């Protein structure tokens, strides 16, 4: 994959804005690209957070309805996927509230857990309890979904399918050295995103989140 | 025990522990893609508006006979479009119950997609499901769904106390969502304000509705309880403040009151009327003594309260019952005659 394709891959800032422009212009091929790239990720995001599995499809559909209405307001301040997940998160919490369920409290993955994992030996699985494993899985999948797709695929090919670098290079239409370099960059991007997720999880853990610059004062 | 591979690293271990990303069921995915396409197309249509098809006269000369045939086809097509549009109506979500600017609109249905414009000096009130919504002067409100209203400018008051399910008021800066509440939302001069009289409102700066320019993106939420308010600026600054729930900022709501909520107010208990006045004004009702409270429950109001504002109704019923009233720091005191 050449540099231009990487730059234009979904997840990159300019690519997201370009896709939104084309969606607003009514290009059917833009919707096809959007659906292919974003609906499975949105589905995973909702599936890992919904109270009931039979709600996931509804949640995603409601999210899409709101997203298409608000699409003219997307300015690229965040990635399109982050923006969509924000809407999805609101839909999920709205459903919880309507159903009288308490708000979701996520343990998240903090940086201490990340450090622990770095020191773990092969019996890592036995030292994580069910909740930790579930949170870990959700966090890792969230991070992979937010990486450029060729990064996520390269990492999965290497670590889940144990493909040799030569085969990964072939699938990405790169030379071996370029593929090695891409894997290094992908690992770095994953590590950065994972730490950022850990930090934001800690900051988000209270029920009321303050805006920057919030202060109390007399009524205007 | 699994053999440790020499080239493993932390990232690799995390990805192995997490396992593959689940793929949605293929059938569900197809349904979502199809539904998503319909939603996307509908959003494009609604942004394009309802303008009728435009017919361009072709530049070259055409025999008159062909013009007549073309005109006939186009008229038939336009008629079909009109027929289709008039038979496929959005569902009725409510009704206009007060409109000081156009009394002929009272009773008109409110449907998804309707845009309600209120001019200077006027007010409007709607019944909206089990909620009541009032619009201040110089307000534009778009009805987006049964549970979502878009405030494009001005102020709305929401009484969602009896409503089952949340009702959101959305502006360009964020949304206010009730949790069984009476509250008002204002959006003027680039600032969104929320004031809560009763219950709880969650104010969120929605993704994609963040500030322009160099401002920090605001993503967050705050819950505002009764007696408090918050304002959110276009650059993402949030200020919270104490709000008494009955001061000057709330006066306009009384002028949009649909009146005492009984088909015939005659025969209603005095206490019920006074409690309605307190609800409308934000005052807290208190009787000077327990005997007076018992008497108020047993006194029946004669005549009609139709068309009376809360304050006028208060004056009328207390005069008829020979009682005194005064307001002191948000408390409506009902007292025996002097």
Coordinates of C-alpha atoms in Angstrom, one line a residue:
Chain A
X1 CA 0.0 0.0 0.0
X2 CA 1.6 3.2 -1.0
X3 CA 1.9 6.4 1.1
X4 CA -1.1 8.0 -0.7
X5 CA -3.4 5.0 -0.1
X6 CA -2.3 5.0 3.6
X7 CA -3.0 8.7 3.9
X8 CA -6.4 8.3 2.3
X9 CA -7.3 5.2 4.3
X10 CA -10.3 5.6 6.5
X11 CA -9.2 6.8 10.0
X12 CA -6.9 9.5 8.6
X13 CA -8.1 13.0 9.1
X14 CA -8.3 14.1 5.5
X15 CA -9.8 10.8 4.4
X16 CA -12.6 11.2 6.9
X17 CA -13.4 14.7 5.8
X18 CA -13.3 13.7 2.2
X19 CA -15.7 10.8 2.9
X20 CA -18.1 13.0 4.7
X21 CA -18.1 15.5 1.9
X22 CA -18.9 12.7 -0.6
X23 CA -21.7 11.4 1.7
X24 CA -23.2 14.8 1.9
X25 CA -23.0 15.1 -1.9
X26 CA -25.0 11.9 -2.2
X27 CA -22.4 9.7 -3.8
X28 CA -23.5 6.1 -3.5
X29 CA -19.9 4.8 -3.6
X30 CA -19.2 7.0 -0.6
X31 CA -22.0 5.2 1.3
X32 CA -20.6 1.8 0.2
X33 CA -17.1 2.8 1.6
X34 CA -18.7 4.1 4.8
X35 CA -20.7 1.0 5.4
X36 CA -17.8 -1.4 4.7
X37 CA -15.4 0.4 7.0
X38 CA -17.6 1.8 9.8
X39 CA -20.6 -0.3 10.3
X40 CA -18.7 -3.4 11.5
X41 CA -16.7 -1.3 13.9
X42 CA -19.8 0.5 15.2
X43 CA -21.4 -2.9 15.7
X44 CA -18.5 -4.1 17.7
X45 CA -18.5 -1.0 19.8
X46 CA -22.2 -1.4 20.6
X47 CA -21.9 -5.1 21.1
X48 CA -19.2 -4.7 23.8
X49 CA -21.3 -2.2 25.7
X50 CA -25.0 -3.1 25.2
X51 CA -26.8 -4.6 28.1
X52 CA -28.5 -7.1 25.9
X53 CA -27.4 -8.7 22.6
X54 CA -30.8 -8.3 21.0
X55 CA -30.5 -4.5 21.4
X56 CA -27.2 -4.1 19.4
X57 CA -28.8 -3.9 15.9
X58 CA -31.3 -1.3 17.1
X59 CA -28.5 0.7 18.8
X60 CA -26.4 0.8 15.7
X61 CA -29.4 1.8 13.6
X62 CA -30.4 4.6 16.0
X63 CA -26.7 5.7 15.9
X64 CA -26.7 5.8 12.1
X65 CA -30.0 7.8 12.1
X66 CA -28.6 10.5 14.4
X67 CA -25.2 10.5 12.7
X68 CA -26.6 11.1 9.2
X69 CA -28.7 14.0 10.5
X70 CA -25.7 15.5 12.2
X71 CA -23.2 14.8 9.5
X72 CA -23.0 18.4 8.2
X73 CA -21.7 19.3 11.7
X74 CA -18.7 17.0 11.5
X75 CA -15.6 19.1 11.3
X76 CA -12.8 16.6 11.6
X77 CA -11.9 17.6 15.2
X78 CA -11.9 13.9 16.0
X79 CA -11.8 10.9 13.7
X80 CA -15.1 9.9 12.1
X81 CA -15.1 6.6 14.1
X82 CA -14.6 8.5 17.4
X83 CA -17.4 10.8 16.5
X84 CA -19.7 7.9 15.6
X85 CA -18.8 6.0 18.8
X86 CA -19.6 9.2 20.8
X87 CA -23.1 9.2 19.4
X88 CA -23.4 5.4 20.0
X89 CA -22.3 5.8 23.6
X90 CA -25.1 8.4 24.1
X91 CA -27.7 6.1 22.5
X92 CA -26.6 3.3 24.8
X93 CA -26.8 5.4 28.0
X94 CA -30.1 6.8 26.9
X95 CA -31.5 3.3 26.6
X96 CA -30.1 2.3 30.0
X97 CA -31.8 5.3 31.6
X98 CA -35.1 4.7 29.9
X99 CA -35.0 1.1 31.0
X100 CA -34.2 2.2 34.5
X101 CA -30.8 0.5 34.5
X102 CA -27.9 2.1 36.3
X103 CA -25.2 3.8 34.1
X104 CA -22.4 1.5 32.9
X105 CA -19.3 1.6 35.0
X106 CA -16.3 0.5 33.1
X107 CA -13.2 -0.7 34.8
X108 CA -11.2 0.3 31.8
X109 CA -7.7 -0.7 31.3
X110 CA -5.2 1.4 33.2
X111 CA -1.5 1.8 32.6
X112 CA -0.7 -0.4 35.6
X113 CA -2.4 -3.2 33.9
X114 CA -0.5 -2.5 30.7
X115 CA 2.8 -2.6 32.6
X116 CA 1.8 -5.8 34.3
X117 CA 1.1 -7.4 31.0
X118 CA 4.5 -6.4 29.7
X119 CA 6.1 -8.4 32.5
X120 CA 3.8 -11.4 32.2
X121 CA 5.0 -14.8 31.2
X122 CA 3.0 -17.2 29.2
X123 CA 0.6 -18.0 32.0
X124 CA -0.8 -14.5 31.6
X125 CA -4.3 -15.7 31.0
X126 CA -4.6 -17.4 34.4
X127 CA -3.7 -14.2 36.3
X128 CA -6.5 -12.1 34.8
X129 CA -10.0 -12.5 36.2
X130 CA -13.1 -12.6 33.9
X131 CA -13.8 -8.9 34.3
X132 CA -10.2 -7.9 33.5
X133 CA -10.1 -10.2 30.5
X134 CA -13.4 -8.7 29.2
X135 CA -12.2 -5.2 29.7
X136 CA -8.9 -6.0 28.1
X137 CA -10.6 -7.6 25.1
X138 CA -12.9 -4.6 24.6
X139 CA -10.0 -2.1 24.9
X140 CA -7.7 -4.0 22.5
X141 CA -10.5 -4.3 19.9
X142 CA -11.4 -0.6 20.3
X143 CA -7.8 0.4 19.7
X144 CA -7.5 -1.9 16.7
X145 CA -10.7 -0.5 15.3
X146 CA -9.4 3.1 15.7
X147 CA -6.0 2.3 14.0
X148 CA -5.7 2.7 10.2
X149 CA -7.1 -0.6 8.8
X150 CA -3.8 -1.7 7.3
X151 CA -2.1 -1.3 10.7
X152 CA -4.8 -3.3 12.4
X153 CA -4.7 -6.1 9.8
X154 CA -0.9 -6.3 9.9
X155 CA -0.9 -6.7 13.6
X156 CA -3.6 -9.4 13.6
X157 CA -1.9 -11.3 10.8
X158 CA 1.3 -11.3 12.8
X159 CA 0.0 -12.1 16.3
X160 CA -3.2 -14.0 15.7
X161 CA -2.4 -15.9 12.5
X162 CA 1.4 -16.0 13.0
X163 CA 2.0 -15.1 9.4
X164 CA 5.6 -14.5 8.4
X165 CA 6.7 -11.0 7.4
X166 CA 7.1 -12.1 3.8
X167 CA 3.4 -13.1 3.6
X168 CA 2.3 -9.9 5.3
X169 CA 4.4 -8.0 2.8
X170 CA 2.7 -9.8 -0.1
X171 CA -0.8 -9.1 1.2
X172 CA 0.0 -5.4 1.6
X173 CA 1.8 -5.3 -1.7
X174 CA 5.0 -4.1 0.0
X175 CA 8.6 -5.3 0.1
X176 CA 9.8 -7.2 3.2
X177 CA 11.7 -4.3 4.7
X178 CA 8.7 -1.9 4.1
X179 CA 6.4 -4.5 5.8
X180 CA 8.8 -4.7 8.8
X181 CA 8.8 -1.0 9.1
X182 CA 5.0 -0.9 8.9
X183 CA 4.7 -3.4 11.7
X184 CA 7.0 -1.3 13.8
X185 CA 4.9 1.7 13.2
X186 CA 1.7 -0.2 13.8
X187 CA 3.0 -1.5 17.2
X188 CA 4.0 2.1 18.2
X189 CA 0.6 3.4 17.1
X190 CA -1.2 0.6 19.1
X191 CA 0.9 1.3 22.2
X192 CA 0.2 5.0 22.0
X193 CA -3.5 4.6 21.5
X194 CA -3.7 2.0 24.3
X195 CA -2.1 4.3 26.8
X196 CA -4.3 7.2 25.7
X197 CA -7.3 5.0 26.2
X198 CA -6.1 4.0 29.6
X199 CA -5.6 7.7 30.6
X200 CA -9.0 8.8 29.3
X201 CA -10.7 5.8 31.0
X202 CA -9.3 7.0 34.4
X203 CA -10.4 10.6 33.7
X204 CA -13.9 9.5 32.6
X205 CA -14.6 7.3 35.6
X206 CA -16.8 9.8 37.5
X207 CA -20.5 10.2 36.6
X208 CA -20.2 13.9 36.1
X209 CA -17.4 15.0 33.7
X210 CA -16.3 18.6 33.9
X211 CA -15.8 20.7 30.9
X212 CA -12.5 22.5 30.7
X213 CA -12.7 25.9 32.4
X214 CA -16.0 25.1 34.2
X215 CA -16.5 27.3 37.2
X216 CA -19.3 28.2 39.6
X217 CA -20.7 31.7 39.8
X218 CA -23.7 33.8 40.1
X219 CA -26.5 33.5 37.7
X220 CA -26.1 35.6 34.6
Chain B
X1 CA 1.7 -24.6 29.4
X2 CA 2.4 -22.7 26.1
X3 CA 5.9 -22.4 25.0
X4 CA 7.2 -18.8 25.2
X5 CA 8.1 -17.5 21.8
X6 CA 11.2 -15.4 21.7
X7 CA 9.9 -12.6 19.6
X8 CA 6.8 -11.9 21.6
X9 CA 6.3 -8.3 22.9
X10 CA 3.7 -6.5 25.0
X11 CA 1.6 -5.5 22.1
X12 CA 1.6 -9.0 20.7
X13 CA 0.6 -10.4 24.0
X14 CA -2.3 -8.0 24.4
X15 CA -3.6 -8.8 20.9
X16 CA -3.2 -12.6 21.5
X17 CA -5.0 -12.3 24.9
X18 CA -7.9 -10.3 23.3
X19 CA -8.3 -12.7 20.4
X20 CA -9.8 -11.8 17.0
X21 CA -12.2 -8.9 16.6
X22 CA -15.7 -10.4 16.3
X23 CA -17.4 -10.0 13.0
X24 CA -21.1 -9.2 13.1
X25 CA -23.4 -11.9 11.9
X26 CA -23.5 -11.5 8.1
X27 CA -27.3 -11.3 8.0
X28 CA -27.4 -8.5 10.6
X29 CA -24.6 -6.7 8.8
X30 CA -26.6 -6.8 5.6
X31 CA -29.7 -5.5 7.3
X32 CA -27.7 -2.7 8.9
X33 CA -26.1 -1.7 5.7
X34 CA -29.5 -1.6 3.9
X35 CA -31.2 0.3 6.8
X36 CA -28.2 2.6 6.9
X37 CA -28.5 3.4 3.2
X38 CA -32.2 4.3 3.6
X39 CA -31.4 6.5 6.6
X40 CA -28.6 8.2 4.7
X41 CA -30.9 8.8 1.6
X42 CA -33.7 10.2 3.9
X43 CA -31.3 12.6 5.5
X44 CA -30.2 13.9 2.1
X45 CA -33.8 14.3 1.1
X46 CA -34.7 16.2 4.2
X47 CA -31.8 18.6 3.6
X48 CA -32.8 19.2 0.0
X49 CA -36.2 20.3 1.3
X50 CA -39.7 19.8 -0.2
X51 CA -39.3 21.9 -3.4
X52 CA -41.4 20.6 -6.3
X53 CA -39.7 19.3 -9.4
X54 CA -38.4 22.1 -11.7
X55 CA -39.3 21.8 -15.3
X56 CA -36.8 23.4 -17.8
X57 CA -38.0 24.4 -21.2
X58 CA -35.7 22.7 -23.8
X59 CA -33.8 25.2 -26.0
X60 CA -34.8 24.0 -29.4
X61 CA -38.1 24.5 -31.1
X62 CA -40.6 21.7 -30.6
X63 CA -43.9 21.2 -32.4
X64 CA -46.9 22.5 -30.4
X65 CA -48.4 19.0 -30.3
X66 CA -45.3 17.7 -28.5
X67 CA -45.4 20.6 -26.0
X68 CA -49.0 19.8 -25.1
X69 CA -48.2 16.1 -24.6
X70 CA -45.2 17.0 -22.5
X71 CA -47.2 19.5 -20.4
X72 CA -49.9 16.8 -19.8
X73 CA -47.3 14.3 -18.6
X74 CA -45.7 16.8 -16.3
X75 CA -48.9 18.0 -14.8
X76 CA -49.9 14.4 -14.2
X77 CA -46.5 13.7 -12.6
X78 CA -46.7 16.8 -10.4
X79 CA -50.1 15.7 -9.4
X80 CA -48.8 12.3 -8.5
X81 CA -46.0 13.8 -6.5
X82 CA -48.5 16.1 -4.6
X83 CA -50.8 13.1 -4.0
X84 CA -47.9 11.0 -2.7
X85 CA -46.7 13.8 -0.4
X86 CA -50.2 14.5 0.9
X87 CA -50.9 10.8 1.6
X88 CA -47.6 10.0 3.4
X89 CA -47.8 12.2 6.5
X90 CA -45.5 12.3 9.4
X91 CA -47.1 11.0 12.6
X92 CA -48.8 13.5 14.9
X93 CA -46.7 14.0 18.0
X94 CA -48.6 16.8 19.7
X95 CA -50.9 19.8 19.3
X96 CA -50.7 23.6 19.7
X97 CA -52.6 24.6 22.8
X98 CA -51.6 28.3 23.1
X99 CA -50.5 30.7 20.3
X100 CA -50.8 34.3 21.2
X101 CA -49.6 35.3 17.7
X102 CA -52.1 33.3 15.7
X103 CA -55.1 31.9 17.6
X104 CA -56.2 30.0 14.5
X105 CA -53.2 27.7 15.0
X106 CA -54.6 26.5 18.3
X107 CA -55.6 22.9 17.9
X108 CA -53.3 22.4 14.9
X109 CA -51.3 19.1 15.0
X110 CA -47.6 19.1 15.5
X111 CA -45.7 16.5 13.4
X112 CA -42.2 15.3 12.9
X113 CA -40.4 17.8 10.7
X114 CA -42.5 20.8 11.7
X115 CA -40.7 24.0 12.3
X116 CA -42.4 26.3 14.8
X117 CA -41.6 30.0 14.5
X118 CA -42.6 32.4 17.2
X119 CA -42.4 36.1 16.5
X120 CA -41.5 39.0 18.8
X121 CA -43.8 39.5 21.7
X122 CA -45.7 36.2 21.3
X123 CA -45.5 32.8 23.0
X124 CA -46.7 29.3 22.0
X125 CA -47.4 26.2 24.1
X126 CA -47.7 22.6 22.8
X127 CA -48.9 19.4 24.3
X128 CA -46.2 16.9 23.3
X129 CA -47.0 13.4 24.2
X130 CA -47.3 13.6 28.0
X131 CA -45.0 16.6 28.2
X132 CA -45.8 20.2 27.8
X133 CA -43.5 22.5 25.8
X134 CA -43.6 26.3 25.7
X135 CA -41.8 28.6 23.3
X136 CA -40.7 32.1 24.2
X137 CA -40.8 35.1 21.8
X138 CA -38.3 35.0 18.9
X139 CA -37.9 31.3 19.0
X140 CA -37.5 28.7 16.2
X141 CA -38.0 25.1 17.2
X142 CA -37.8 22.1 14.9
X143 CA -39.6 18.9 15.9
X144 CA -37.2 16.2 14.9
X145 CA -38.7 13.2 16.7
X146 CA -41.0 12.2 19.5
X147 CA -38.1 12.5 21.9
X148 CA -36.0 15.2 20.3
X149 CA -36.6 18.9 19.7
X150 CA -34.0 21.1 18.0
X151 CA -33.8 24.7 19.3
X152 CA -32.5 26.8 16.5
X153 CA -32.9 30.0 18.5
X154 CA -34.8 31.4 21.4
X155 CA -35.9 29.5 24.5
X156 CA -38.2 26.6 25.3
X157 CA -39.6 25.4 28.6
X158 CA -40.2 21.7 29.1
X159 CA -42.5 20.2 31.7
X160 CA -41.8 16.5 31.4
X161 CA -42.8 15.6 34.9
X162 CA -45.5 13.1 33.7
X163 CA -43.6 11.9 30.7
X164 CA -42.4 8.3 30.3
X165 CA -39.0 8.4 28.6
X166 CA -36.5 11.2 28.1
X167 CA -37.0 14.2 25.9
X168 CA -34.0 16.0 24.6
X169 CA -33.7 19.6 23.5
X170 CA -30.8 19.9 21.1
X171 CA -28.9 23.0 20.0
X172 CA -25.7 23.4 17.9
X173 CA -23.7 23.4 21.1
X174 CA -25.1 20.4 22.8
X175 CA -28.2 18.7 24.2
X176 CA -30.2 18.9 27.4
X177 CA -31.9 15.7 28.3
X178 CA -34.5 15.5 31.1
X179 CA -34.8 13.0 33.8
X180 CA -38.4 13.7 34.9
X181 CA -38.1 17.4 34.9
X182 CA -39.3 21.0 34.4
X183 CA -36.5 23.0 32.8
X184 CA -35.9 25.6 30.2
X185 CA -33.3 25.7 27.4
X186 CA -32.1 29.0 25.8
X187 CA -30.0 29.4 22.7
X188 CA -29.3 33.1 22.0
X189 CA -26.2 35.0 20.9
X190 CA -24.2 31.8 20.5
X191 CA -24.7 30.6 24.0
X192 CA -26.8 27.7 25.3
X193 CA -28.3 28.0 28.8
X194 CA -30.2 25.4 30.8
X195 CA -32.2 26.3 34.0
X196 CA -33.8 23.5 36.0
X197 CA -36.9 24.1 38.1
X198 CA -37.5 20.5 39.1
X199 CA -35.8 17.2 38.5
X200 CA -32.5 16.7 36.8
X201 CA -31.2 17.6 33.4
X202 CA -28.1 16.2 31.7
X203 CA -26.4 18.7 29.5
X204 CA -24.1 17.3 27.0
X205 CA -21.8 18.9 24.4
X206 CA -22.5 16.5 21.6
X207 CA -19.7 15.1 19.3
X208 CA -19.6 17.0 16.1
X209 CA -21.3 20.0 17.7
X210 CA -18.1 21.4 19.2
X211 CA -16.9 24.9 18.8
X212 CA -15.4 26.3 15.7
X213 CA -12.0 27.7 15.1
X214 CA -9.3 27.4 17.6
X215 CA -11.5 26.4 20.6
X216 CA -10.8 23.3 22.5
X217 CA -13.2 20.5 21.5
X218 CA -15.7 20.1 24.3
X219 CA -16.8 16.6 25.0
X220 CA -18.4 16.0 28.3
X221 CA -21.6 16.1 30.3
X222 CA -22.8 17.7 33.5
X223 CA -26.0 17.0 35.4
X224 CA -28.0 20.0 36.6
X225 CA -30.4 19.6 39.4
X226 CA -33.3 21.7 40.6
X227 CA -32.3 25.2 41.6
X228 CA -29.3 25.3 39.4
X229 CA -28.5 26.4 35.8
X230 CA -25.6 26.1 33.4
X231 CA -24.5 28.0 30.3
X232 CA -22.3 26.6 27.6
X233 CA -20.5 29.0 25.3
X234 CA -19.6 28.5 21.7
X235 CA -16.0 28.1 22.7
X236 CA -16.8 25.4 25.1
X237 CA -16.7 27.2 28.4
X238 CA -19.3 25.9 30.9
X239 CA -20.5 28.1 33.8
X240 CA -22.9 26.8 36.4
X241 CA -24.9 29.0 38.6
X242 CA -27.7 29.1 41.2
X243 CA -31.1 29.6 39.7
X244 CA -34.1 30.1 42.0
X245 CA -36.6 28.6 39.5
X246 CA -39.0 31.5 39.8
X247 CA -37.2 34.7 39.0
X248 CA -37.4 37.0 36.0
X249 CA -35.9 34.5 33.6
X250 CA -38.9 32.3 34.2
X251 CA -41.7 34.9 33.8
X252 CA -42.3 34.3 30.1
X253 CA -43.4 30.8 30.8
X254 CA -46.5 32.0 32.6
X255 CA -47.7 33.9 29.6
X256 CA -47.6 30.7 27.6
X257 CA -49.6 28.7 30.1
X258 CA -52.5 26.8 28.6
X259 CA -54.5 27.6 31.8
X260 CA -55.8 25.5 34.6
X261 CA -55.8 21.9 33.3
X262 CA -59.4 20.9 33.8
X263 CA -62.0 20.9 31.0
X264 CA -64.2 22.9 33.4
X265 CA -62.5 24.5 36.3
X266 CA -65.7 25.0 38.1
X267 CA -65.9 22.7 41.1
X268 CA -62.2 22.3 41.4
X269 CA -60.7 22.5 44.9
X270 CA -59.0 25.7 45.9
X271 CA -55.9 23.8 47.0
X272 CA -55.7 22.2 43.5
X273 CA -55.8 25.7 41.9
X274 CA -53.2 27.1 44.2
X275 CA -50.9 24.1 43.6
X276 CA -51.3 24.7 39.9
X277 CA -50.3 28.3 40.4
X278 CA -47.3 27.3 42.3
X279 CA -46.2 24.8 39.6
X280 CA -46.6 27.5 36.9
X281 CA -44.8 30.2 38.7
X282 CA -42.1 28.1 40.4
X283 CA -43.2 29.3 43.8
X284 CA -43.4 27.0 46.9
X285 CA -47.0 27.0 48.3
X286 CA -47.3 27.4 52.0
X287 CA -50.4 28.1 54.2
X288 CA -50.1 30.4 57.2
X289 CA -51.6 27.7 59.4
X290 CA -52.8 24.1 59.2
X291 CA -56.5 25.0 59.5
X292 CA -56.2 27.1 56.5
X293 CA -54.7 24.2 54.5
X294 CA -57.6 22.0 55.5
X295 CA -60.1 24.7 54.5
X296 CA -58.4 25.2 51.1
X297 CA -58.8 21.5 50.4
X298 CA -62.6 21.7 51.0
X299 CA -63.4 25.0 49.3
X300 CA -64.7 24.5 45.7
X301 CA -64.0 27.1 43.0
X302 CA -67.1 28.4 41.4
X303 CA -67.1 29.8 37.8
X304 CA -64.5 29.3 35.1
X305 CA -60.7 29.9 35.1
X306 CA -60.6 29.7 31.4
X307 CA -58.2 32.3 29.8
X308 CA -56.8 33.4 33.2
X309 CA -53.1 33.5 33.7
X310 CA -51.7 31.8 36.8
X311 CA -51.4 35.2 38.6
X312 CA -54.8 36.3 37.6
X313 CA -56.3 33.0 38.7
X314 CA -54.5 33.4 42.0
X315 CA -56.0 36.8 42.5
X316 CA -59.5 35.7 41.5
X317 CA -59.7 32.6 43.7
X318 CA -58.2 34.1 46.8
X319 CA -60.5 37.1 46.5
X320 CA -63.5 34.8 46.1
X321 CA -62.4 32.7 49.1
X322 CA -61.6 35.9 51.1
X323 CA -58.0 34.9 51.6
X324 CA -54.9 37.0 51.4
X325 CA -51.7 36.0 49.5
X326 CA -48.2 37.3 49.3
X327 CA -44.9 36.1 47.7
X328 CA -41.8 36.2 49.8
X329 CA -38.5 34.9 48.4
X330 CA -40.2 32.4 46.2
X331 CA -42.7 31.2 48.7
X332 CA -46.4 31.8 48.0
X333 CA -48.0 32.4 51.4
X334 CA -51.8 31.9 51.7
X335 CA -53.1 33.8 54.8
X336 CA -56.4 34.5 56.5
X337 CA -58.0 37.9 55.9
X338 CA -56.4 40.7 57.8

